């Protein structure tokens, strides 16, 4: 067989190059997001809705980005191909924009960075080992739930906030100024808060809870709690 034909035949047996590229996705308007899987997502508010998926070809094919109702869902693609035996690729990075966001959740081992969460009533959820970072919260009421070994970090200002920590993960809300704070913790995860008027803490787990600020704390349960102004 001629050398050129032999080389051509060998090239057919080699996996196609999986060089980095971007895939742009047109989206209808959404105001909530759910990251379901080990993906890295960056969401910025203040402009029209859309998304870009970056990574190698295999990684891009492994993620499905779509809107259901008014929720952006980032999840594993049902049509993905597992790739060549032994082949490895980095998870894709999803960059999205939308006018505003009222709710966000992370399920599994993903990461979501959101610049701003706004609205009269807003909600955050982390389930599993994922991480949710909020640059600024501006709302009347906030509800946040952490279940698992993940992490929740946020700053900003809200009038009323209710946090639940039922896992080994951590909540960092020390830079979130809350007027009236309610916390329930039954796991070993650490939580840090800031409250200015009232703080009602129920601590039945081993995780330490710290509340800074001028709020008078009412504490229930045997868990370790430190407040700048403490009442029992």
PDB file of C-alpha atoms in Angstrom:
ATOM      1  CA  UNK A   1       0.000   0.000   0.000  1.00  0.00           C
ATOM      2  CA  UNK A   2       1.437   3.451  -0.847  1.00  0.00           C
ATOM      3  CA  UNK A   3       2.722   5.415   2.133  1.00  0.00           C
ATOM      4  CA  UNK A   4       0.198   8.221   1.610  1.00  0.00           C
ATOM      5  CA  UNK A   5      -2.743   5.826   1.648  1.00  0.00           C
ATOM      6  CA  UNK A   6      -1.381   4.116   4.750  1.00  0.00           C
ATOM      7  CA  UNK A   7      -1.064   7.441   6.593  1.00  0.00           C
ATOM      8  CA  UNK A   8      -4.575   8.419   5.565  1.00  0.00           C
ATOM      9  CA  UNK A   9      -5.952   5.139   6.890  1.00  0.00           C
ATOM     10  CA  UNK A  10      -4.156   5.614  10.204  1.00  0.00           C
ATOM     11  CA  UNK A  11      -5.538   9.132  10.569  1.00  0.00           C
ATOM     12  CA  UNK A  12      -9.059   7.766  10.286  1.00  0.00           C
ATOM     13  CA  UNK A  13      -8.430   5.688  13.398  1.00  0.00           C
ATOM     14  CA  UNK A  14      -7.344   8.687  15.490  1.00  0.00           C
ATOM     15  CA  UNK A  15     -10.076  10.623  17.366  1.00  0.00           C
ATOM     16  CA  UNK A  16     -10.857  13.991  15.893  1.00  0.00           C
ATOM     17  CA  UNK A  17      -9.223  16.942  17.587  1.00  0.00           C
ATOM     18  CA  UNK A  18     -11.316  18.251  20.446  1.00  0.00           C
ATOM     19  CA  UNK A  19      -9.999  21.812  20.385  1.00  0.00           C
ATOM     20  CA  UNK A  20     -11.625  24.542  22.438  1.00  0.00           C
ATOM     21  CA  UNK A  21     -14.562  26.353  20.906  1.00  0.00           C
ATOM     22  CA  UNK A  22     -17.725  28.284  21.810  1.00  0.00           C
ATOM     23  CA  UNK A  23     -21.378  27.497  21.183  1.00  0.00           C
ATOM     24  CA  UNK A  24     -23.826  30.400  21.323  1.00  0.00           C
ATOM     25  CA  UNK A  25     -27.381  29.645  22.469  1.00  0.00           C
ATOM     26  CA  UNK A  26     -30.400  31.886  21.934  1.00  0.00           C
ATOM     27  CA  UNK A  27     -32.723  31.846  24.955  1.00  0.00           C
ATOM     28  CA  UNK A  28     -36.123  33.212  25.868  1.00  0.00           C
ATOM     29  CA  UNK A  29     -36.279  35.506  28.896  1.00  0.00           C
ATOM     30  CA  UNK A  30     -35.719  33.804  32.262  1.00  0.00           C
ATOM     31  CA  UNK A  31     -35.537  35.056  35.856  1.00  0.00           C
ATOM     32  CA  UNK A  32     -34.454  31.896  37.689  1.00  0.00           C
ATOM     33  CA  UNK A  33     -31.723  29.326  37.123  1.00  0.00           C
ATOM     34  CA  UNK A  34     -31.062  25.698  38.054  1.00  0.00           C
ATOM     35  CA  UNK A  35     -27.646  24.100  37.614  1.00  0.00           C
ATOM     36  CA  UNK A  36     -28.065  20.336  37.666  1.00  0.00           C
ATOM     37  CA  UNK A  37     -24.658  18.685  37.346  1.00  0.00           C
ATOM     38  CA  UNK A  38     -20.907  19.333  37.558  1.00  0.00           C
ATOM     39  CA  UNK A  39     -20.868  22.494  35.457  1.00  0.00           C
ATOM     40  CA  UNK A  40     -19.275  25.913  35.930  1.00  0.00           C
ATOM     41  CA  UNK A  41     -21.820  28.653  35.291  1.00  0.00           C
ATOM     42  CA  UNK A  42     -21.398  32.440  35.323  1.00  0.00           C
ATOM     43  CA  UNK A  43     -24.615  34.469  35.149  1.00  0.00           C
ATOM     44  CA  UNK A  44     -24.687  38.253  34.757  1.00  0.00           C
ATOM     45  CA  UNK A  45     -27.818  40.385  34.988  1.00  0.00           C
ATOM     46  CA  UNK A  46     -28.720  43.620  33.234  1.00  0.00           C
ATOM     47  CA  UNK A  47     -28.908  42.569  29.575  1.00  0.00           C
ATOM     48  CA  UNK A  48     -30.891  40.293  27.266  1.00  0.00           C
ATOM     49  CA  UNK A  49     -31.127  36.551  27.817  1.00  0.00           C
ATOM     50  CA  UNK A  50     -28.545  34.352  26.123  1.00  0.00           C
ATOM     51  CA  UNK A  51     -25.742  31.895  26.825  1.00  0.00           C
ATOM     52  CA  UNK A  52     -22.380  30.738  25.533  1.00  0.00           C
ATOM     53  CA  UNK A  53     -20.950  27.284  26.207  1.00  0.00           C
ATOM     54  CA  UNK A  54     -17.141  27.102  26.065  1.00  0.00           C
ATOM     55  CA  UNK A  55     -14.917  24.040  26.065  1.00  0.00           C
ATOM     56  CA  UNK A  56     -13.766  21.216  23.851  1.00  0.00           C
ATOM     57  CA  UNK A  57     -16.169  19.525  21.477  1.00  0.00           C
ATOM     58  CA  UNK A  58     -16.935  16.613  23.792  1.00  0.00           C
ATOM     59  CA  UNK A  59     -17.555  18.930  26.757  1.00  0.00           C
ATOM     60  CA  UNK A  60     -19.915  21.153  24.786  1.00  0.00           C
ATOM     61  CA  UNK A  61     -21.893  18.147  23.602  1.00  0.00           C
ATOM     62  CA  UNK A  62     -22.227  16.933  27.206  1.00  0.00           C
ATOM     63  CA  UNK A  63     -24.365  19.856  28.418  1.00  0.00           C
ATOM     64  CA  UNK A  64     -27.922  20.909  27.666  1.00  0.00           C
ATOM     65  CA  UNK A  65     -28.870  24.560  28.193  1.00  0.00           C
ATOM     66  CA  UNK A  66     -32.518  25.521  27.770  1.00  0.00           C
ATOM     67  CA  UNK A  67     -35.376  27.489  29.334  1.00  0.00           C
ATOM     68  CA  UNK A  68     -38.459  25.860  30.846  1.00  0.00           C
ATOM     69  CA  UNK A  69     -41.114  28.391  31.780  1.00  0.00           C
ATOM     70  CA  UNK A  70     -38.949  31.171  33.178  1.00  0.00           C
ATOM     71  CA  UNK A  71     -36.146  28.944  34.504  1.00  0.00           C
ATOM     72  CA  UNK A  72     -32.788  28.452  32.802  1.00  0.00           C
ATOM     73  CA  UNK A  73     -31.755  24.815  33.213  1.00  0.00           C
ATOM     74  CA  UNK A  74     -28.160  23.649  32.815  1.00  0.00           C
ATOM     75  CA  UNK A  75     -28.060  19.847  32.848  1.00  0.00           C
ATOM     76  CA  UNK A  76     -26.311  16.855  31.257  1.00  0.00           C
ATOM     77  CA  UNK A  77     -27.309  16.285  27.653  1.00  0.00           C
ATOM     78  CA  UNK A  78     -29.326  13.145  26.997  1.00  0.00           C
ATOM     79  CA  UNK A  79     -27.682  12.853  23.568  1.00  0.00           C
ATOM     80  CA  UNK A  80     -24.062  13.038  24.672  1.00  0.00           C
ATOM     81  CA  UNK A  81     -21.496  10.510  23.486  1.00  0.00           C
ATOM     82  CA  UNK A  82     -19.124   9.188  26.114  1.00  0.00           C
ATOM     83  CA  UNK A  83     -16.077   9.678  23.898  1.00  0.00           C
ATOM     84  CA  UNK A  84     -13.132   7.427  23.174  1.00  0.00           C
ATOM     85  CA  UNK A  85     -11.941   4.939  25.820  1.00  0.00           C
ATOM     86  CA  UNK A  86      -9.614   6.687  28.260  1.00  0.00           C
ATOM     87  CA  UNK A  87     -10.366  10.105  26.816  1.00  0.00           C
ATOM     88  CA  UNK A  88     -10.695  12.939  29.337  1.00  0.00           C
ATOM     89  CA  UNK A  89     -12.024  16.436  28.951  1.00  0.00           C
ATOM     90  CA  UNK A  90     -12.630  19.429  31.179  1.00  0.00           C
ATOM     91  CA  UNK A  91     -16.223  20.311  32.053  1.00  0.00           C
ATOM     92  CA  UNK A  92     -17.639  23.120  29.914  1.00  0.00           C
ATOM     93  CA  UNK A  93     -17.995  26.694  31.135  1.00  0.00           C
ATOM     94  CA  UNK A  94     -21.387  28.315  30.626  1.00  0.00           C
ATOM     95  CA  UNK A  95     -21.628  32.110  30.521  1.00  0.00           C
ATOM     96  CA  UNK A  96     -25.163  33.514  30.525  1.00  0.00           C
ATOM     97  CA  UNK A  97     -26.962  36.848  30.732  1.00  0.00           C
ATOM     98  CA  UNK A  98     -30.521  37.894  31.581  1.00  0.00           C
ATOM     99  CA  UNK A  99     -32.298  41.074  32.757  1.00  0.00           C
ATOM    100  CA  UNK A 100     -32.808  39.962  36.386  1.00  0.00           C
ATOM    101  CA  UNK A 101     -32.822  36.871  38.609  1.00  0.00           C
ATOM    102  CA  UNK A 102     -35.153  36.058  41.514  1.00  0.00           C
ATOM    103  CA  UNK A 103     -34.158  32.445  42.299  1.00  0.00           C
ATOM    104  CA  UNK A 104     -31.135  30.183  41.876  1.00  0.00           C
ATOM    105  CA  UNK A 105     -30.330  26.577  42.737  1.00  0.00           C
ATOM    106  CA  UNK A 106     -27.375  24.232  42.374  1.00  0.00           C
ATOM    107  CA  UNK A 107     -27.871  20.467  42.426  1.00  0.00           C
ATOM    108  CA  UNK A 108     -24.858  18.156  42.517  1.00  0.00           C
ATOM    109  CA  UNK A 109     -21.269  19.311  42.187  1.00  0.00           C
ATOM    110  CA  UNK A 110     -21.679  22.405  40.035  1.00  0.00           C
ATOM    111  CA  UNK A 111     -20.679  26.016  40.626  1.00  0.00           C
ATOM    112  CA  UNK A 112     -22.831  29.063  39.967  1.00  0.00           C
ATOM    113  CA  UNK A 113     -21.539  32.632  40.164  1.00  0.00           C
ATOM    114  CA  UNK A 114     -24.380  35.180  40.008  1.00  0.00           C
ATOM    115  CA  UNK A 115     -23.670  38.903  40.128  1.00  0.00           C
ATOM    116  CA  UNK A 116     -27.057  40.046  41.505  1.00  0.00           C
ATOM    117  CA  UNK A 117     -30.237  38.576  42.989  1.00  0.00           C
ATOM    118  CA  UNK A 118     -33.169  40.995  43.193  1.00  0.00           C
ATOM    119  CA  UNK A 119     -36.896  40.996  43.885  1.00  0.00           C
ATOM    120  CA  UNK A 120     -39.479  41.287  46.617  1.00  0.00           C
ATOM    121  CA  UNK A 121     -39.059  37.584  47.479  1.00  0.00           C
ATOM    122  CA  UNK A 122     -35.967  35.626  46.392  1.00  0.00           C
ATOM    123  CA  UNK A 123     -34.816  32.042  46.958  1.00  0.00           C
ATOM    124  CA  UNK A 124     -31.527  30.109  46.941  1.00  0.00           C
ATOM    125  CA  UNK A 125     -30.917  26.360  47.180  1.00  0.00           C
ATOM    126  CA  UNK A 126     -27.755  24.246  47.233  1.00  0.00           C
ATOM    127  CA  UNK A 127     -28.201  20.468  47.252  1.00  0.00           C
ATOM    128  CA  UNK A 128     -25.099  18.276  47.188  1.00  0.00           C
ATOM    129  CA  UNK A 129     -21.479  19.380  46.937  1.00  0.00           C
ATOM    130  CA  UNK A 130     -21.972  22.406  44.695  1.00  0.00           C
ATOM    131  CA  UNK A 131     -21.209  26.059  45.343  1.00  0.00           C
ATOM    132  CA  UNK A 132     -23.427  29.119  44.889  1.00  0.00           C
ATOM    133  CA  UNK A 133     -21.873  32.596  45.009  1.00  0.00           C
ATOM    134  CA  UNK A 134     -24.040  35.728  44.922  1.00  0.00           C
ATOM    135  CA  UNK A 135     -22.282  39.067  44.467  1.00  0.00           C
ATOM    136  CA  UNK A 136     -25.185  41.197  45.717  1.00  0.00           C
ATOM    137  CA  UNK A 137     -28.674  40.523  47.067  1.00  0.00           C
ATOM    138  CA  UNK A 138     -31.271  43.303  47.133  1.00  0.00           C
ATOM    139  CA  UNK A 139     -34.629  42.001  48.341  1.00  0.00           C
ATOM    140  CA  UNK A 140     -37.349  42.251  50.954  1.00  0.00           C
ATOM    141  CA  UNK A 141     -37.450  38.522  51.764  1.00  0.00           C
ATOM    142  CA  UNK A 142     -34.820  35.825  51.249  1.00  0.00           C
ATOM    143  CA  UNK A 143     -35.144  32.074  51.737  1.00  0.00           C
ATOM    144  CA  UNK A 144     -31.976  29.973  51.491  1.00  0.00           C
ATOM    145  CA  UNK A 145     -31.511  26.228  51.966  1.00  0.00           C
ATOM    146  CA  UNK A 146     -28.231  24.310  52.067  1.00  0.00           C
ATOM    147  CA  UNK A 147     -28.435  20.507  52.143  1.00  0.00           C
ATOM    148  CA  UNK A 148     -25.211  18.579  51.707  1.00  0.00           C
ATOM    149  CA  UNK A 149     -21.516  19.389  51.664  1.00  0.00           C
ATOM    150  CA  UNK A 150     -21.725  22.422  49.396  1.00  0.00           C
ATOM    151  CA  UNK A 151     -21.241  26.118  50.080  1.00  0.00           C
ATOM    152  CA  UNK A 152     -23.331  29.265  49.867  1.00  0.00           C
ATOM    153  CA  UNK A 153     -21.767  32.735  49.899  1.00  0.00           C
ATOM    154  CA  UNK A 154     -23.623  36.007  49.493  1.00  0.00           C
ATOM    155  CA  UNK A 155     -23.568  39.704  50.317  1.00  0.00           C
ATOM    156  CA  UNK A 156     -25.955  42.616  50.003  1.00  0.00           C
ATOM    157  CA  UNK A 157     -29.025  43.707  51.987  1.00  0.00           C
ATOM    158  CA  UNK A 158     -32.428  42.159  52.814  1.00  0.00           C
ATOM    159  CA  UNK A 159     -35.164  42.959  55.315  1.00  0.00           C
ATOM    160  CA  UNK A 160     -36.055  39.388  56.281  1.00  0.00           C
ATOM    161  CA  UNK A 161     -33.942  36.267  55.731  1.00  0.00           C
ATOM    162  CA  UNK A 162     -34.523  32.637  56.612  1.00  0.00           C
ATOM    163  CA  UNK A 163     -31.606  30.187  56.345  1.00  0.00           C
ATOM    164  CA  UNK A 164     -31.616  26.402  56.745  1.00  0.00           C
ATOM    165  CA  UNK A 165     -28.374  24.426  56.963  1.00  0.00           C
ATOM    166  CA  UNK A 166     -28.903  20.677  57.214  1.00  0.00           C
ATOM    167  CA  UNK A 167     -25.571  19.371  55.985  1.00  0.00           C
ATOM    168  CA  UNK A 168     -21.821  19.581  56.361  1.00  0.00           C
ATOM    169  CA  UNK A 169     -21.572  22.579  54.064  1.00  0.00           C
ATOM    170  CA  UNK A 170     -20.989  26.220  54.966  1.00  0.00           C
ATOM    171  CA  UNK A 171     -23.019  29.402  54.678  1.00  0.00           C
ATOM    172  CA  UNK A 172     -21.084  32.674  54.462  1.00  0.00           C
ATOM    173  CA  UNK A 173     -23.567  35.518  54.835  1.00  0.00           C
ATOM    174  CA  UNK A 174     -21.402  37.730  57.030  1.00  0.00           C
ATOM    175  CA  UNK A 175     -21.531  40.468  54.372  1.00  0.00           C
ATOM    176  CA  UNK A 176     -25.311  40.226  53.956  1.00  0.00           C
ATOM    177  CA  UNK A 177     -26.976  42.873  56.113  1.00  0.00           C
ATOM    178  CA  UNK A 178     -30.262  41.432  57.414  1.00  0.00           C
ATOM    179  CA  UNK A 179     -32.808  43.285  59.515  1.00  0.00           C
ATOM    180  CA  UNK A 180     -34.644  40.215  60.839  1.00  0.00           C
ATOM    181  CA  UNK A 181     -32.809  36.888  60.653  1.00  0.00           C
ATOM    182  CA  UNK A 182     -34.061  33.338  61.202  1.00  0.00           C
ATOM    183  CA  UNK A 183     -31.631  30.397  61.153  1.00  0.00           C
ATOM    184  CA  UNK A 184     -32.166  26.657  61.558  1.00  0.00           C
ATOM    185  CA  UNK A 185     -29.110  24.399  61.645  1.00  0.00           C
ATOM    186  CA  UNK A 186     -29.045  20.683  62.454  1.00  0.00           C
ATOM    187  CA  UNK A 187     -25.746  19.599  60.906  1.00  0.00           C
ATOM    188  CA  UNK A 188     -22.009  20.121  61.416  1.00  0.00           C
ATOM    189  CA  UNK A 189     -21.693  22.871  58.815  1.00  0.00           C
ATOM    190  CA  UNK A 190     -20.451  26.335  59.787  1.00  0.00           C
ATOM    191  CA  UNK A 191     -22.611  29.432  59.239  1.00  0.00           C
ATOM    192  CA  UNK A 192     -21.825  33.157  59.511  1.00  0.00           C
ATOM    193  CA  UNK A 193     -24.436  35.935  59.464  1.00  0.00           C
ATOM    194  CA  UNK A 194     -24.994  39.629  60.142  1.00  0.00           C
ATOM    195  CA  UNK A 195     -28.271  40.952  61.596  1.00  0.00           C
ATOM    196  CA  UNK A 196     -29.269  44.422  62.749  1.00  0.00           C
ATOM    197  CA  UNK A 197     -32.660  44.092  64.493  1.00  0.00           C
ATOM    198  CA  UNK A 198     -33.486  40.499  65.468  1.00  0.00           C
ATOM    199  CA  UNK A 199     -31.980  37.033  65.116  1.00  0.00           C
ATOM    200  CA  UNK A 200     -33.822  33.824  65.967  1.00  0.00           C
ATOM    201  CA  UNK A 201     -31.409  30.891  65.955  1.00  0.00           C
ATOM    202  CA  UNK A 202     -32.287  27.213  66.306  1.00  0.00           C
ATOM    203  CA  UNK A 203     -29.091  25.169  66.574  1.00  0.00           C
ATOM    204  CA  UNK A 204     -29.447  21.425  67.122  1.00  0.00           C
ATOM    205  CA  UNK A 205     -26.314  20.307  65.287  1.00  0.00           C
ATOM    206  CA  UNK A 206     -22.575  20.571  65.842  1.00  0.00           C
ATOM    207  CA  UNK A 207     -21.960  23.342  63.328  1.00  0.00           C
ATOM    208  CA  UNK A 208     -20.909  26.700  64.745  1.00  0.00           C
ATOM    209  CA  UNK A 209     -23.106  29.730  64.075  1.00  0.00           C
ATOM    210  CA  UNK A 210     -21.842  33.304  64.325  1.00  0.00           C
ATOM    211  CA  UNK A 211     -24.058  36.382  64.173  1.00  0.00           C
ATOM    212  CA  UNK A 212     -22.499  39.841  64.105  1.00  0.00           C
ATOM    213  CA  UNK A 213     -24.325  43.156  64.235  1.00  0.00           C
ATOM    214  CA  UNK A 214     -26.713  44.940  66.582  1.00  0.00           C
ATOM    215  CA  UNK A 215     -29.480  42.326  66.579  1.00  0.00           C
ATOM    216  CA  UNK A 216     -30.596  40.756  69.820  1.00  0.00           C
ATOM    217  CA  UNK A 217     -30.272  36.970  69.408  1.00  0.00           C
ATOM    218  CA  UNK A 218     -32.805  34.467  70.673  1.00  0.00           C
ATOM    219  CA  UNK A 219     -31.200  31.024  70.754  1.00  0.00           C
ATOM    220  CA  UNK A 220     -32.800  27.595  70.948  1.00  0.00           C
ATOM    221  CA  UNK A 221     -30.960  24.287  71.052  1.00  0.00           C
ATOM    222  CA  UNK A 222     -27.598  23.063  72.330  1.00  0.00           C
ATOM    223  CA  UNK A 223     -25.543  23.918  69.256  1.00  0.00           C
ATOM    224  CA  UNK A 224     -22.570  26.306  69.399  1.00  0.00           C
ATOM    225  CA  UNK A 225     -23.770  29.869  68.735  1.00  0.00           C
ATOM    226  CA  UNK A 226     -21.972  33.185  69.144  1.00  0.00           C
ATOM    227  CA  UNK A 227     -23.832  36.487  68.842  1.00  0.00           C
ATOM    228  CA  UNK A 228     -22.580  40.001  69.464  1.00  0.00           C
ATOM    229  CA  UNK A 229     -25.768  40.430  71.547  1.00  0.00           C
ATOM    230  CA  UNK A 230     -26.855  37.121  72.982  1.00  0.00           C
ATOM    231  CA  UNK A 231     -30.041  36.068  74.779  1.00  0.00           C
ATOM    232  CA  UNK A 232     -31.211  32.569  75.743  1.00  0.00           C
TER     233      UNK A 232
END
